């Protein structure tokens, strides 16, 4: 018979013991050690168990907990431990037979119950340690979302961010200490947030309103959504390129010759499970990529300052590679050594780069496509077509 787990993770609400099931209470009574934030520890009566306040930063508490391995221990966390909660972090460090969890009512469920919102139609997001720009791709009139925040100061930052995005008219219901005796709800808008102190734990129910710019859902976002020094894959070609890259859940992209970061950023905006690494030789463009990614909610983009293929040696293997700059025989030779099934897409504008792609296509196969785009432009009092440089694109699966 297997041994009982040494660790029990209990999700608590602001109502303390009143909100716990019988199994949770039994685990608390049997524990030799109880760890948790001071707020949670204050919600349970003194007992025989040794109490350890969870330290700051959070990672220090994880290491402290791991040192207790084998001793009957209870960890108190907020609400549902596995919905933007600490349970996920702890479970990754432990074997499946080492822990057991009793989830409490999540903050999202409590907020939905106060607002009368269907959770299936509401964006639920935790921003305890994530930047507010994570909201950017989701900001569209009519969108309703529940946002968990670190503290009252973060709430004020949220209101300022929304106003700066041109959606200060968004309704904001601030909720403090949900489910407990100190519960308080404040109905306001982002640009009229009252000058009062909001206490932790705090979250917000938000319904977006206003005329701020909305990021389209389809690939090929407007060029003016990105800052650029003039080097970027323009919108029509970018849409064709993302279509050729064909993002699939959990895939990792190498964006070689990142430029302004447009390809890597749009790749990440396709799905939250995707990863991307941009490789860029110029330091000023590295800073430009970082600024674009952070502002557009793609802060998880990894950026490598270096020249391919040398800068590729120690990177996590890609599922897909895009070459938008720095094309060379050495780079193509290196890419051919990547694992079978890796997808390659390369764009070329110069005759020299086009010749490299044509030779690779002749030798390895794949699809070779030439894209020529013209825009209307004035010709005296009338209009005509002004052509951009044609782009040659090679797509291939190793």
Short mmCIF file of C-alpha atoms in Angstrom, two decimals:
data_model
loop_
_atom_site.label_atom_id
_atom_site.label_comp_id
_atom_site.label_asym_id
_atom_site.label_seq_id
_atom_site.Cartn_x
_atom_site.Cartn_y
_atom_site.Cartn_z
CA UNK A 1 0.00 0.00 0.00
CA UNK A 2 1.44 3.38 -0.99
CA UNK A 3 2.21 5.98 1.65
CA UNK A 4 -0.11 8.93 2.14
CA UNK A 5 1.06 12.22 0.57
CA UNK A 6 3.15 14.34 2.92
CA UNK A 7 1.83 17.62 1.47
CA UNK A 8 -1.75 18.86 1.38
CA UNK A 9 -2.55 22.00 -0.60
CA UNK A 10 -5.69 23.74 0.68
CA UNK A 11 -7.41 26.55 -1.17
CA UNK A 12 -8.78 29.09 1.30
CA UNK A 13 -11.16 31.96 0.97
CA UNK A 14 -11.58 35.08 3.07
CA UNK A 15 -14.18 33.24 5.16
CA UNK A 16 -11.49 31.03 6.67
CA UNK A 17 -12.56 27.72 8.19
CA UNK A 18 -16.21 28.35 7.30
CA UNK A 19 -15.39 27.77 3.63
CA UNK A 20 -13.40 24.55 4.10
CA UNK A 21 -14.72 21.06 3.53
CA UNK A 22 -14.43 18.36 6.18
CA UNK A 23 -11.40 16.75 4.49
CA UNK A 24 -9.55 20.08 4.50
CA UNK A 25 -10.23 20.55 8.21
CA UNK A 26 -9.06 17.02 8.96
CA UNK A 27 -5.82 17.65 7.06
CA UNK A 28 -5.23 20.82 9.06
CA UNK A 29 -5.77 18.98 12.34
CA UNK A 30 -3.34 16.21 11.35
CA UNK A 31 -0.58 18.48 10.02
CA UNK A 32 2.68 18.94 11.87
CA UNK A 33 3.49 22.08 9.88
CA UNK A 34 1.24 24.72 8.28
CA UNK A 35 2.71 27.15 5.74
CA UNK A 36 0.92 30.05 4.15
CA UNK A 37 0.67 33.82 3.84
CA UNK A 38 0.21 35.63 7.14
CA UNK A 39 -3.31 36.59 6.06
CA UNK A 40 -4.33 32.95 5.66
CA UNK A 41 -2.62 31.84 8.85
CA UNK A 42 -4.63 34.48 10.73
CA UNK A 43 -7.87 32.90 9.49
CA UNK A 44 -7.32 29.56 11.25
CA UNK A 45 -7.19 28.92 14.99
CA UNK A 46 -3.97 28.08 16.78
CA UNK A 47 -3.24 24.36 17.01
CA UNK A 48 -0.41 21.93 17.61
CA UNK A 49 1.10 22.48 14.16
CA UNK A 50 4.16 24.67 13.73
CA UNK A 51 3.31 27.74 11.62
CA UNK A 52 5.64 29.06 8.94
CA UNK A 53 4.69 32.35 7.20
CA UNK A 54 5.33 32.15 3.46
CA UNK A 55 8.28 34.46 2.71
CA UNK A 56 8.73 37.04 -0.04
CA UNK A 57 9.70 36.43 -2.81
CA UNK A 58 7.42 33.48 -3.46
CA UNK A 59 10.29 31.33 -4.78
CA UNK A 60 11.99 31.43 -1.36
CA UNK A 61 8.90 29.80 0.12
CA UNK A 62 9.01 27.02 -2.46
CA UNK A 63 12.57 26.16 -1.45
CA UNK A 64 11.64 26.31 2.24
CA UNK A 65 8.76 23.94 1.58
CA UNK A 66 10.95 21.48 -0.34
CA UNK A 67 13.23 21.28 2.70
CA UNK A 68 10.24 19.95 4.70
CA UNK A 69 9.78 16.97 2.39
CA UNK A 70 8.42 13.94 4.24
CA UNK A 71 6.90 15.85 7.18
CA UNK A 72 3.08 16.09 7.24
CA UNK A 73 2.58 19.63 5.96
CA UNK A 74 -0.33 21.80 4.87
CA UNK A 75 0.12 24.74 2.51
CA UNK A 76 -2.62 27.36 2.51
CA UNK A 77 -3.18 29.19 -0.79
CA UNK A 78 -5.87 31.42 -2.22
CA UNK A 79 -9.01 29.94 -3.79
CA UNK A 80 -8.40 27.35 -6.49
CA UNK A 81 -4.68 26.38 -6.37
CA UNK A 82 -4.68 25.37 -10.03
CA UNK A 83 -6.26 28.41 -11.68
CA UNK A 84 -3.55 31.08 -11.71
CA UNK A 85 -2.62 29.69 -8.31
CA UNK A 86 0.40 28.38 -6.45
CA UNK A 87 -0.62 24.73 -6.83
CA UNK A 88 0.73 24.52 -10.36
CA UNK A 89 4.20 25.67 -9.28
CA UNK A 90 4.30 23.24 -6.36
CA UNK A 91 3.04 20.24 -8.35
CA UNK A 92 5.82 20.71 -10.91
CA UNK A 93 8.39 20.19 -8.14
CA UNK A 94 6.80 17.09 -6.64
CA UNK A 95 5.95 13.52 -7.55
CA UNK A 96 2.26 12.81 -8.08
CA UNK A 97 2.11 10.65 -4.93
CA UNK A 98 3.62 13.38 -2.71
CA UNK A 99 0.72 15.81 -2.60
CA UNK A 100 -3.02 16.12 -2.44
CA UNK A 101 -5.14 19.22 -2.99
CA UNK A 102 -8.49 20.53 -1.82
CA UNK A 103 -9.45 23.48 -4.03
CA UNK A 104 -11.51 26.33 -2.68
CA UNK A 105 -13.79 28.72 -4.53
CA UNK A 106 -11.79 30.55 -7.15
CA UNK A 107 -11.81 34.34 -7.27
CA UNK A 108 -13.10 34.04 -10.85
CA UNK A 109 -16.16 32.08 -9.72
CA UNK A 110 -16.85 34.57 -6.94
CA UNK A 111 -16.57 37.56 -9.28
CA UNK A 112 -18.80 35.90 -11.89
CA UNK A 113 -21.39 35.25 -9.19
CA UNK A 114 -21.35 38.92 -8.15
CA UNK A 115 -21.54 40.20 -11.75
CA UNK A 116 -23.91 37.60 -13.20
CA UNK A 117 -21.38 36.81 -15.93
CA UNK A 118 -21.00 33.44 -17.62
CA UNK A 119 -17.40 32.33 -17.12
CA UNK A 120 -17.43 30.62 -20.52
CA UNK A 121 -17.85 34.06 -22.13
CA UNK A 122 -15.41 35.92 -19.85
CA UNK A 123 -11.64 36.27 -20.17
CA UNK A 124 -10.02 35.25 -16.87
CA UNK A 125 -6.46 36.42 -16.39
CA UNK A 126 -4.02 36.63 -13.49
CA UNK A 127 -1.62 39.58 -13.49
CA UNK A 128 0.05 39.10 -10.11
CA UNK A 129 3.50 38.93 -11.72
CA UNK A 130 2.72 39.67 -15.38
CA UNK A 131 2.75 43.06 -17.14
CA UNK A 132 -0.50 44.87 -17.86
CA UNK A 133 0.35 44.80 -21.57
CA UNK A 134 -0.76 41.14 -21.58
CA UNK A 135 -4.24 42.64 -21.87
CA UNK A 136 -3.48 44.52 -25.11
CA UNK A 137 -4.47 41.78 -27.62
CA UNK A 138 -7.79 41.35 -25.77
CA UNK A 139 -8.88 44.99 -25.54
CA UNK A 140 -11.96 45.42 -27.70
CA UNK A 141 -15.30 47.11 -26.93
CA UNK A 142 -17.73 44.67 -25.33
CA UNK A 143 -15.06 42.32 -24.01
CA UNK A 144 -15.64 41.39 -20.39
CA UNK A 145 -12.79 40.11 -18.27
CA UNK A 146 -11.88 39.29 -14.70
CA UNK A 147 -8.40 40.44 -13.73
CA UNK A 148 -6.58 39.27 -10.61
CA UNK A 149 -4.08 41.82 -9.32
CA UNK A 150 -1.16 41.92 -6.93
CA UNK A 151 -2.44 44.74 -4.71
CA UNK A 152 -4.25 48.06 -4.61
CA UNK A 153 -1.39 49.90 -6.29
CA UNK A 154 -1.61 47.50 -9.24
CA UNK A 155 -5.31 48.32 -9.54
CA UNK A 156 -4.47 52.00 -9.94
CA UNK A 157 -1.87 51.05 -12.54
CA UNK A 158 -4.54 49.05 -14.40
CA UNK A 159 -6.87 52.05 -14.52
CA UNK A 160 -4.06 54.26 -15.83
CA UNK A 161 -3.13 51.70 -18.47
CA UNK A 162 -6.70 51.42 -19.73
CA UNK A 163 -7.03 55.20 -19.95
CA UNK A 164 -3.74 55.40 -21.88
CA UNK A 165 -5.11 52.85 -24.37
CA UNK A 166 -8.10 55.08 -25.12
CA UNK A 167 -10.57 52.92 -23.19
CA UNK A 168 -10.84 54.88 -19.97
CA UNK A 169 -14.65 54.69 -20.29
CA UNK A 170 -14.48 50.96 -19.50
CA UNK A 171 -16.60 49.97 -16.51
CA UNK A 172 -14.58 48.72 -13.58
CA UNK A 173 -15.98 46.86 -10.59
CA UNK A 174 -13.29 46.66 -7.93
CA UNK A 175 -13.72 43.75 -5.53
CA UNK A 176 -11.81 43.45 -2.25
CA UNK A 177 -11.71 40.46 0.12
CA UNK A 178 -14.38 38.56 -1.79
CA UNK A 179 -16.31 36.01 0.22
CA UNK A 180 -15.21 37.32 3.62
CA UNK A 181 -16.53 39.75 6.24
CA UNK A 182 -14.42 42.61 4.79
CA UNK A 183 -15.83 42.23 1.26
CA UNK A 184 -16.26 45.55 -0.57
CA UNK A 185 -17.35 46.33 -4.13
CA UNK A 186 -16.70 49.66 -5.84
CA UNK A 187 -18.45 50.49 -9.14
CA UNK A 188 -16.51 52.98 -11.25
CA UNK A 189 -14.80 53.46 -14.61
CA UNK A 190 -11.12 53.30 -15.40
CA UNK A 191 -10.82 57.07 -15.82
CA UNK A 192 -12.86 57.93 -12.71
CA UNK A 193 -11.30 55.54 -10.20
CA UNK A 194 -11.84 57.13 -6.78
CA UNK A 195 -8.84 58.28 -4.80
CA UNK A 196 -9.21 55.75 -2.01
CA UNK A 197 -7.02 52.92 -0.75
CA UNK A 198 -7.84 49.46 -2.09
CA UNK A 199 -6.64 46.56 0.04
CA UNK A 200 -5.33 43.13 -0.84
CA UNK A 201 -6.73 40.70 -1.96
CA UNK A 202 -8.19 42.69 -4.83
CA UNK A 203 -9.44 41.96 -8.33
CA UNK A 204 -11.46 43.74 -10.99
CA UNK A 205 -14.36 42.95 -13.28
CA UNK A 206 -13.85 44.92 -16.48
CA UNK A 207 -16.11 45.59 -19.45
CA UNK A 208 -14.19 47.31 -22.22
CA UNK A 209 -15.57 50.53 -23.73
CA UNK A 210 -13.99 53.39 -25.64
CA UNK A 211 -12.48 54.20 -29.02
CA UNK A 212 -8.90 53.03 -28.47
CA UNK A 213 -7.09 51.09 -31.19
CA UNK A 214 -8.02 47.39 -31.36
CA UNK A 215 -5.53 44.78 -32.55
CA UNK A 216 -7.11 42.62 -35.28
CA UNK A 217 -7.32 38.89 -34.63
CA UNK A 218 -5.96 37.88 -38.05
CA UNK A 219 -2.28 37.82 -39.00
CA UNK A 220 -1.03 40.92 -40.76
CA UNK A 221 -1.67 43.51 -38.06
CA UNK A 222 -1.37 47.15 -39.20
CA UNK A 223 2.20 48.34 -39.76
CA UNK A 224 1.63 51.31 -37.46
CA UNK A 225 1.02 48.92 -34.55
CA UNK A 226 4.80 48.40 -34.52
CA UNK A 227 7.62 50.88 -34.02
CA UNK A 228 10.21 50.47 -36.75
CA UNK A 229 13.43 51.93 -38.10
CA UNK A 230 12.16 51.16 -41.58
CA UNK A 231 13.18 47.49 -41.57
CA UNK A 232 10.11 45.33 -41.11
CA UNK A 233 8.07 42.74 -42.97
CA UNK A 234 5.14 44.82 -44.22
CA UNK A 235 1.56 43.83 -43.53
CA UNK A 236 0.57 41.95 -46.76
CA UNK A 237 3.82 39.96 -46.89
CA UNK A 238 3.66 39.38 -43.14
CA UNK A 239 0.19 37.86 -43.48
CA UNK A 240 1.43 35.56 -46.25
CA UNK A 241 4.48 34.65 -44.19
CA UNK A 242 2.48 33.77 -41.07
CA UNK A 243 0.22 31.66 -43.26
CA UNK A 244 3.27 29.79 -44.55
CA UNK A 245 4.68 29.41 -41.02
CA UNK A 246 1.30 27.90 -40.02
CA UNK A 247 1.53 28.12 -36.19
CA UNK A 248 0.33 25.06 -34.30
CA UNK A 249 -0.20 24.85 -30.52
CA UNK A 250 2.95 24.46 -28.38
CA UNK A 251 5.38 25.09 -31.25
CA UNK A 252 8.64 27.06 -31.01
CA UNK A 253 9.70 29.51 -33.72
CA UNK A 254 13.15 30.81 -34.56
CA UNK A 255 12.78 34.26 -36.15
CA UNK A 256 16.19 34.85 -37.71
CA UNK A 257 16.87 38.47 -38.57
CA UNK A 258 14.21 39.82 -36.21
CA UNK A 259 14.23 43.42 -37.51
CA UNK A 260 11.30 45.04 -35.68
CA UNK A 261 10.10 41.73 -34.26
CA UNK A 262 6.87 41.68 -36.25
CA UNK A 263 6.98 38.00 -37.26
CA UNK A 264 7.88 36.67 -33.81
CA UNK A 265 5.30 38.90 -32.13
CA UNK A 266 2.47 37.95 -34.48
CA UNK A 267 3.43 34.29 -34.09
CA UNK A 268 3.01 34.60 -30.30
CA UNK A 269 -0.28 36.47 -30.65
CA UNK A 270 -1.69 33.45 -32.49
CA UNK A 271 -1.92 31.31 -29.35
CA UNK A 272 -0.72 31.53 -25.71
CA UNK A 273 0.95 28.11 -25.91
CA UNK A 274 3.42 29.23 -28.61
CA UNK A 275 7.06 30.16 -28.00
CA UNK A 276 9.38 32.24 -30.14
CA UNK A 277 13.02 33.29 -30.19
CA UNK A 278 14.11 36.28 -32.28
CA UNK A 279 17.76 36.40 -33.36
CA UNK A 280 19.00 39.88 -34.28
CA UNK A 281 22.62 41.04 -34.84
CA UNK A 282 22.04 44.77 -34.24
CA UNK A 283 21.78 46.00 -30.66
CA UNK A 284 19.48 48.93 -31.51
CA UNK A 285 17.04 46.57 -33.17
CA UNK A 286 17.17 44.21 -30.20
CA UNK A 287 15.89 47.10 -28.08
CA UNK A 288 13.23 47.86 -30.70
CA UNK A 289 12.02 44.26 -30.74
CA UNK A 290 11.85 44.21 -26.95
CA UNK A 291 9.81 47.42 -26.84
CA UNK A 292 7.35 46.20 -29.50
CA UNK A 293 6.92 42.81 -27.83
CA UNK A 294 6.34 44.29 -24.38
CA UNK A 295 3.85 46.87 -25.62
CA UNK A 296 1.77 44.42 -27.68
CA UNK A 297 1.39 41.73 -25.03
CA UNK A 298 4.07 39.38 -26.39
CA UNK A 299 6.57 39.92 -23.57
CA UNK A 300 7.34 36.18 -23.52
CA UNK A 301 9.33 36.62 -26.75
CA UNK A 302 12.95 35.57 -26.21
CA UNK A 303 15.49 37.80 -27.95
CA UNK A 304 19.05 36.76 -28.76
CA UNK A 305 21.60 39.41 -29.73
CA UNK A 306 23.83 37.65 -32.23
CA UNK A 307 24.40 36.52 -35.80
CA UNK A 308 23.11 33.27 -37.24
CA UNK A 309 24.21 30.53 -37.51
CA UNK A 310 26.68 31.05 -34.62
CA UNK A 311 23.97 32.38 -32.29
CA UNK A 312 21.80 29.30 -32.85
CA UNK A 313 24.07 26.70 -31.28
CA UNK A 314 22.71 26.67 -27.73
CA UNK A 315 19.07 27.57 -28.40
CA UNK A 316 16.16 25.22 -27.72
CA UNK A 317 15.35 23.36 -30.94
CA UNK A 318 12.69 24.95 -33.13
CA UNK A 319 9.64 23.42 -34.73
CA UNK A 320 9.56 26.20 -37.32
CA UNK A 321 12.23 28.58 -38.65
CA UNK A 322 11.71 31.88 -40.42
CA UNK A 323 14.62 33.64 -42.11
CA UNK A 324 13.83 37.27 -42.77
CA UNK A 325 17.41 38.55 -42.86
CA UNK A 326 21.00 37.40 -42.83
CA UNK A 327 20.47 34.69 -45.44
CA UNK A 328 23.76 32.99 -46.37
CA UNK A 329 25.03 29.61 -47.63
CA UNK A 330 26.39 28.93 -44.12
CA UNK A 331 23.00 29.59 -42.52
CA UNK A 332 21.13 27.41 -45.00
CA UNK A 333 23.66 24.60 -44.50
CA UNK A 334 23.15 24.82 -40.72
CA UNK A 335 19.37 24.78 -41.02
CA UNK A 336 19.56 21.59 -43.07
CA UNK A 337 21.00 19.83 -39.99
CA UNK A 338 17.89 20.52 -37.90
CA UNK A 339 15.64 17.58 -36.96
CA UNK A 340 13.46 15.97 -39.58
CA UNK A 341 10.04 17.59 -39.74
CA UNK A 342 11.27 21.12 -38.96
CA UNK A 343 9.47 23.63 -41.18
CA UNK A 344 11.51 26.34 -42.92
CA UNK A 345 10.24 29.58 -44.44
CA UNK A 346 12.65 32.14 -45.91
CA UNK A 347 11.97 35.49 -47.59
CA UNK A 348 14.40 37.15 -49.99
CA UNK A 349 14.40 40.58 -51.60
CA UNK A 350 17.88 40.87 -53.16
CA UNK A 351 18.94 38.97 -56.27
CA UNK A 352 21.71 37.27 -54.30
CA UNK A 353 19.34 35.97 -51.62
CA UNK A 354 16.82 34.94 -54.26
CA UNK A 355 19.54 32.91 -55.99
CA UNK A 356 20.24 31.06 -52.72
CA UNK A 357 16.57 30.19 -52.27
CA UNK A 358 16.21 29.12 -55.89
CA UNK A 359 19.21 26.79 -55.54
CA UNK A 360 17.84 25.34 -52.27
CA UNK A 361 14.46 24.77 -53.88
CA UNK A 362 16.07 23.03 -56.86
CA UNK A 363 18.06 20.73 -54.58
CA UNK A 364 15.62 20.06 -51.73
CA UNK A 365 12.17 20.80 -53.11
CA UNK A 366 9.42 22.60 -51.23
CA UNK A 367 7.43 25.55 -52.53
CA UNK A 368 8.92 28.63 -54.19
CA UNK A 369 6.69 31.68 -54.53
CA UNK A 370 7.24 35.23 -55.77
CA UNK A 371 5.07 37.98 -54.32
CA UNK A 372 4.69 41.31 -56.07
CA UNK A 373 2.49 43.97 -54.51
CA UNK A 374 1.60 47.41 -55.85
CA UNK A 375 -0.21 50.26 -54.12
CA UNK A 376 -2.03 53.14 -55.77
CA UNK A 377 -0.10 56.43 -55.76
CA UNK A 378 -0.55 59.90 -57.31
CA UNK A 379 0.82 60.47 -60.80
CA UNK A 380 0.27 64.17 -61.36
CA UNK A 381 -3.48 64.79 -61.10
CA UNK A 382 -4.26 61.09 -61.57
CA UNK A 383 -3.29 57.79 -59.95
CA UNK A 384 -1.18 54.81 -60.90
CA UNK A 385 0.43 51.73 -59.38
CA UNK A 386 3.65 51.96 -57.37
CA UNK A 387 5.27 48.56 -56.97
CA UNK A 388 7.16 47.40 -53.91
CA UNK A 389 10.25 45.21 -54.21
CA UNK A 390 9.14 41.68 -55.10
CA UNK A 391 9.64 39.09 -52.36
CA UNK A 392 10.69 35.51 -53.08
CA UNK A 393 9.55 33.00 -50.47
CA UNK A 394 10.76 29.44 -50.06
CA UNK A 395 8.88 27.00 -47.83
CA UNK A 396 10.19 23.54 -47.05
CA UNK A 397 9.77 20.72 -44.53
CA UNK A 398 13.04 18.96 -43.68
#
